Coordinates of N, CA, C and O and ligand atoms in Angstrom, one line a residue:
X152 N 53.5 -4.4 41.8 CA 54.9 -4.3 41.7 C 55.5 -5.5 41.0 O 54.9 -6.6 41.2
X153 N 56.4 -5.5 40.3 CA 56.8 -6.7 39.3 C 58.5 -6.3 38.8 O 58.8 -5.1 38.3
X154 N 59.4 -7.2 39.0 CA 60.4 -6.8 38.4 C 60.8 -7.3 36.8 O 61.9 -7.3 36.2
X155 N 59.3 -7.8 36.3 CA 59.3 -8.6 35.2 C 58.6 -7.6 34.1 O 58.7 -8.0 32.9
X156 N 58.1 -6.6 34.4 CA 57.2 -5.3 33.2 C 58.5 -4.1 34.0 O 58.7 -3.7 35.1
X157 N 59.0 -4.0 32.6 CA 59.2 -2.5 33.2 C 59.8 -1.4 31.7 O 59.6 -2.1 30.7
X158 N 60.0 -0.6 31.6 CA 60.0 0.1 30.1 C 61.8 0.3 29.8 O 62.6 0.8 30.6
X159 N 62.1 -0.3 28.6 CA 63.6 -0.4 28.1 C 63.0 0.7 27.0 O 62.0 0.7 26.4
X160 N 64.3 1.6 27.1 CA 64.2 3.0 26.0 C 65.3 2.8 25.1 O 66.4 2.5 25.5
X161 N 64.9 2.8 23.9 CA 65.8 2.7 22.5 C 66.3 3.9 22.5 O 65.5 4.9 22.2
X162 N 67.4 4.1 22.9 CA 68.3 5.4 22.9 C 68.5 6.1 21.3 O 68.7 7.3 21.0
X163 N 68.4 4.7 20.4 CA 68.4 5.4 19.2 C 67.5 6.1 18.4 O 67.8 6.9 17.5
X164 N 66.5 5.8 18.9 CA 65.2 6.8 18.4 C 64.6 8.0 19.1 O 63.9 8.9 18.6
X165 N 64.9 7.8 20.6 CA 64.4 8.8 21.5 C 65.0 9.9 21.3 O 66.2 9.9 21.2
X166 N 64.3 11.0 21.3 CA 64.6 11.6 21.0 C 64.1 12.7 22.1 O 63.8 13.9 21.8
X167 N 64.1 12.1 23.4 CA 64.5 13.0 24.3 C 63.4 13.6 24.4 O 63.6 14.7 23.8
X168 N 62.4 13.7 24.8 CA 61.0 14.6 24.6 C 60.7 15.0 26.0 O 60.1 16.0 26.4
X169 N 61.4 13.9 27.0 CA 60.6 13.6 28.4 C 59.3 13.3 28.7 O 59.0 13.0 29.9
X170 N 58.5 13.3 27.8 CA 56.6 13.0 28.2 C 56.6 11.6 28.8 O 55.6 11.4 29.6
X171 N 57.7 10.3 28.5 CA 57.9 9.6 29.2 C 57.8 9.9 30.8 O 56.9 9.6 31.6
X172 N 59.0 10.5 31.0 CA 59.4 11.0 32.2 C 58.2 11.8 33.1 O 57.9 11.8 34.3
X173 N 57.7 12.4 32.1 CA 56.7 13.4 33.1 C 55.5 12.5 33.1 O 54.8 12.8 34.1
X174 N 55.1 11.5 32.4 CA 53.9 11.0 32.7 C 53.9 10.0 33.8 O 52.9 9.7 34.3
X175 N 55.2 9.5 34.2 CA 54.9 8.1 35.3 C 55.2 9.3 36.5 O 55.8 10.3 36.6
X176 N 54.2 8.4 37.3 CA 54.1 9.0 38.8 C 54.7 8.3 39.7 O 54.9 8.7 40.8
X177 N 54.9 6.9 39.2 CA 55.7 5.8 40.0 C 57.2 5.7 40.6 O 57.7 4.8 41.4
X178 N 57.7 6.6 40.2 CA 59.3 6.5 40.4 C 59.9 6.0 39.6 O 61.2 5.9 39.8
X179 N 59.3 5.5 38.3 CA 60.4 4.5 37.6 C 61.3 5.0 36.9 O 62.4 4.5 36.5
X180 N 61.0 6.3 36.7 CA 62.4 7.3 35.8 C 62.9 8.1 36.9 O 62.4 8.2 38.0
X181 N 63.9 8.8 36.4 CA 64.6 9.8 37.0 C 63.7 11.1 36.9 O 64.7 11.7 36.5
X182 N 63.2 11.7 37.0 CA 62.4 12.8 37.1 C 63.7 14.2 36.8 O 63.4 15.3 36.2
X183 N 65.0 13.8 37.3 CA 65.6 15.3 37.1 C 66.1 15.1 35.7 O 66.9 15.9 35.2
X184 N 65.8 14.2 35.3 CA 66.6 14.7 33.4 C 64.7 14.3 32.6 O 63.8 13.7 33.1
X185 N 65.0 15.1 31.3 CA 64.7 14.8 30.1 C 64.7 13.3 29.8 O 63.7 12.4 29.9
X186 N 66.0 13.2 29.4 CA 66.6 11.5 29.0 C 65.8 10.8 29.5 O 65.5 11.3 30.6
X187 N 65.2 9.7 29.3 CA 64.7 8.8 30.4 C 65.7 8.2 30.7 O 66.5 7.9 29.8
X188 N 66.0 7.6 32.1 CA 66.6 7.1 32.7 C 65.5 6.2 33.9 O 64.8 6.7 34.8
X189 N 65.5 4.8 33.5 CA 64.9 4.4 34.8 C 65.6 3.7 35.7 O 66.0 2.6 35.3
X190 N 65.9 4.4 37.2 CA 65.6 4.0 38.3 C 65.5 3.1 38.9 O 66.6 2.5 39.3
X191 N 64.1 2.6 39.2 CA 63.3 2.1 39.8 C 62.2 1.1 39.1 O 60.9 1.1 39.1
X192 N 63.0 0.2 38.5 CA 61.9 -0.6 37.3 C 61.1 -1.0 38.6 O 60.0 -0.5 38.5
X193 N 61.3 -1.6 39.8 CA 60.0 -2.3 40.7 C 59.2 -1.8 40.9 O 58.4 -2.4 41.5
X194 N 58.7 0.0 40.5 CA 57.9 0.3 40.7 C 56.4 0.6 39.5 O 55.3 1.1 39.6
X195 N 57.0 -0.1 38.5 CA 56.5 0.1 37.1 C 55.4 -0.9 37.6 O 55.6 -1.9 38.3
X196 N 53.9 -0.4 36.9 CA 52.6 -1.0 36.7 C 52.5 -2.4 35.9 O 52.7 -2.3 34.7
X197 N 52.3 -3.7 36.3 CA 52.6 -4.4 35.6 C 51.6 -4.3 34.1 O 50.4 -4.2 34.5
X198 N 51.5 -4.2 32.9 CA 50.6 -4.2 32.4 C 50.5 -2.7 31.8 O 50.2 -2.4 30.7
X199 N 50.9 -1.8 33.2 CA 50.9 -0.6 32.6 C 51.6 0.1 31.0 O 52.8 0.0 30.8
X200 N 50.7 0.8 30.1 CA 51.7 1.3 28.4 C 51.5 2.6 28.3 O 51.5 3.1 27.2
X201 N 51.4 3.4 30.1 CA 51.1 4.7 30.3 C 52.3 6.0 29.4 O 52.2 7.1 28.9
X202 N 53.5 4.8 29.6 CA 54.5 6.3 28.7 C 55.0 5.8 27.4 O 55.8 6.5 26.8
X203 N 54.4 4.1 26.8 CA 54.6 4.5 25.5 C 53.6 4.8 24.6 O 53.7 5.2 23.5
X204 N 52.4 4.7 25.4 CA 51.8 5.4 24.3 C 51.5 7.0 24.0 O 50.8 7.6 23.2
X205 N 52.4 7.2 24.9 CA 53.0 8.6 24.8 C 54.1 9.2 23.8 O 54.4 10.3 23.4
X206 N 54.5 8.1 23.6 CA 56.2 8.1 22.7 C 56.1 8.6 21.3 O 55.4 8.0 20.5
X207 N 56.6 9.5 21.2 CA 56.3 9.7 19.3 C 57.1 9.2 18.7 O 57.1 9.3 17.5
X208 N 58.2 8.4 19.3 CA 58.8 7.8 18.7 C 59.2 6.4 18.2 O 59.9 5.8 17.4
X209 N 57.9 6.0 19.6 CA 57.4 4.6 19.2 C 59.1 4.0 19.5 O 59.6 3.1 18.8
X210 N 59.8 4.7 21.0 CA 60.8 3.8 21.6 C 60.9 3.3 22.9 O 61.9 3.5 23.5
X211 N 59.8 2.6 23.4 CA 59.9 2.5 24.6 C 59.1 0.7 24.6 O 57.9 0.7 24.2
X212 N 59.7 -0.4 24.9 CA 59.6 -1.4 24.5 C 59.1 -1.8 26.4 O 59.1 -0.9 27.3
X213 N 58.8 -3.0 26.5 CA 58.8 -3.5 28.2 C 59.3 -4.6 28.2 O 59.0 -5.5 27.4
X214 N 60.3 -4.9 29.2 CA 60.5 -6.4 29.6 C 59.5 -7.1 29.9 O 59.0 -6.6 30.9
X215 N 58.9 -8.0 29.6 CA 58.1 -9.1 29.8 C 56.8 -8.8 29.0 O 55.7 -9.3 29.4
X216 N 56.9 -8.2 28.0 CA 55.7 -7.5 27.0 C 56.1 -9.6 26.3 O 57.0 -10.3 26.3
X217 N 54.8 -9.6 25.9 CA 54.6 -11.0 24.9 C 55.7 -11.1 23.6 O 55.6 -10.1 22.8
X218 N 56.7 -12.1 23.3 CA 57.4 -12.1 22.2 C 58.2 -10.9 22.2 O 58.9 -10.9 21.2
X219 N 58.3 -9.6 23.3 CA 59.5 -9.3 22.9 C 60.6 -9.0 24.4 O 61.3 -8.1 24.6
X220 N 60.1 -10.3 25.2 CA 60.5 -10.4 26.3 C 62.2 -10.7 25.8 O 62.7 -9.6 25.8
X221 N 63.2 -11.6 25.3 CA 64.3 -11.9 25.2 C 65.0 -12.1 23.9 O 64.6 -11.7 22.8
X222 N 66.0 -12.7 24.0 CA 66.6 -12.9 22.7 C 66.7 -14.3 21.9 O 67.2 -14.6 20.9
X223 N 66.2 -14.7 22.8 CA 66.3 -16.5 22.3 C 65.1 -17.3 21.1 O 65.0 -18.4 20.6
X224 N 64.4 -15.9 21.0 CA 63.3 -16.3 20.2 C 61.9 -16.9 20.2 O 61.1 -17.1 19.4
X225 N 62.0 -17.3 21.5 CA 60.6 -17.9 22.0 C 59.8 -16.8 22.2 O 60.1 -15.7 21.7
X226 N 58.5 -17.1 23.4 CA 57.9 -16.4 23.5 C 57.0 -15.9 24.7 O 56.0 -15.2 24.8
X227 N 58.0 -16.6 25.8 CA 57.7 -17.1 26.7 C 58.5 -15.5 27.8 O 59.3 -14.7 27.4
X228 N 58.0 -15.6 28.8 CA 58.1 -14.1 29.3 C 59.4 -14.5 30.6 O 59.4 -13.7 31.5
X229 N 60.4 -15.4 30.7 CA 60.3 -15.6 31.7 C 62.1 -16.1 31.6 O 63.1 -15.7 32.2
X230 N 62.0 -17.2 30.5 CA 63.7 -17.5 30.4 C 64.8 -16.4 30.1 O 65.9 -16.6 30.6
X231 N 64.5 -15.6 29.5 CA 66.1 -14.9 29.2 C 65.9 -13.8 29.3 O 66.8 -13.0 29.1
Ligands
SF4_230 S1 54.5 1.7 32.1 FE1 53.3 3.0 33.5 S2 54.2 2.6 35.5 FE2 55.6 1.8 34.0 S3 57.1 3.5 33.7 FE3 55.5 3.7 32.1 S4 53.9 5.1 33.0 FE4 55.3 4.4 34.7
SF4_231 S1 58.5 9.6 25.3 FE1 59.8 8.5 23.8 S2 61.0 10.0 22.7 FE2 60.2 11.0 24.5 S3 61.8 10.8 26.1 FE3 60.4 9.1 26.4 S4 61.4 7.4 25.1 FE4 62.3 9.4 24.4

């Protein structure tokens, strides 16, 4: 359990497929839409890349993924 990994969806590229949605078993999306909608980031796999590498759209990013954890430019998983 981690509230520091969890899957941020680029609304601009998704394109709505749901395979996101249907592949976590964890709770972390909404299960009654399409859209992904997550929920429940604490229940996301730390480490887990079970629904982007699912993504054909190549939009599903993670909080605390290496370098693209914030906006400050570092690279560090933790300040912003
Ligand atoms: S990374 Fe794994 S545990 Fe986390 S939302 Fe995706 S499939 Fe679920
Ligand atoms: S798998 Fe990708 S394109 Fe499909 S719903 Fe999830 S984020 Fe959107």
């Amino acid at each position: 359990m981690s509230k520091k990994w969890y899957p941020v969806i680029n609304y601009e590229t998704c394109i709505e497929c749901g395979a996101c949605v249907e592949k976590c078993s964890h709770g972390v999306y909404d299960k009654k839409e399409s859209k992904p909608k997550v929920i429940y980031p604490e229940g996301c796999i730390d480490g887990c890349r079970g629904c982007q590498k699912l993504c054909p759209t190549d939009s599903i990013e993670y909080v605390g993924d290496a370098g693209q954890a914030g906006d400050c430019g570092c690279s560090c998983s933790g300040c912003c």
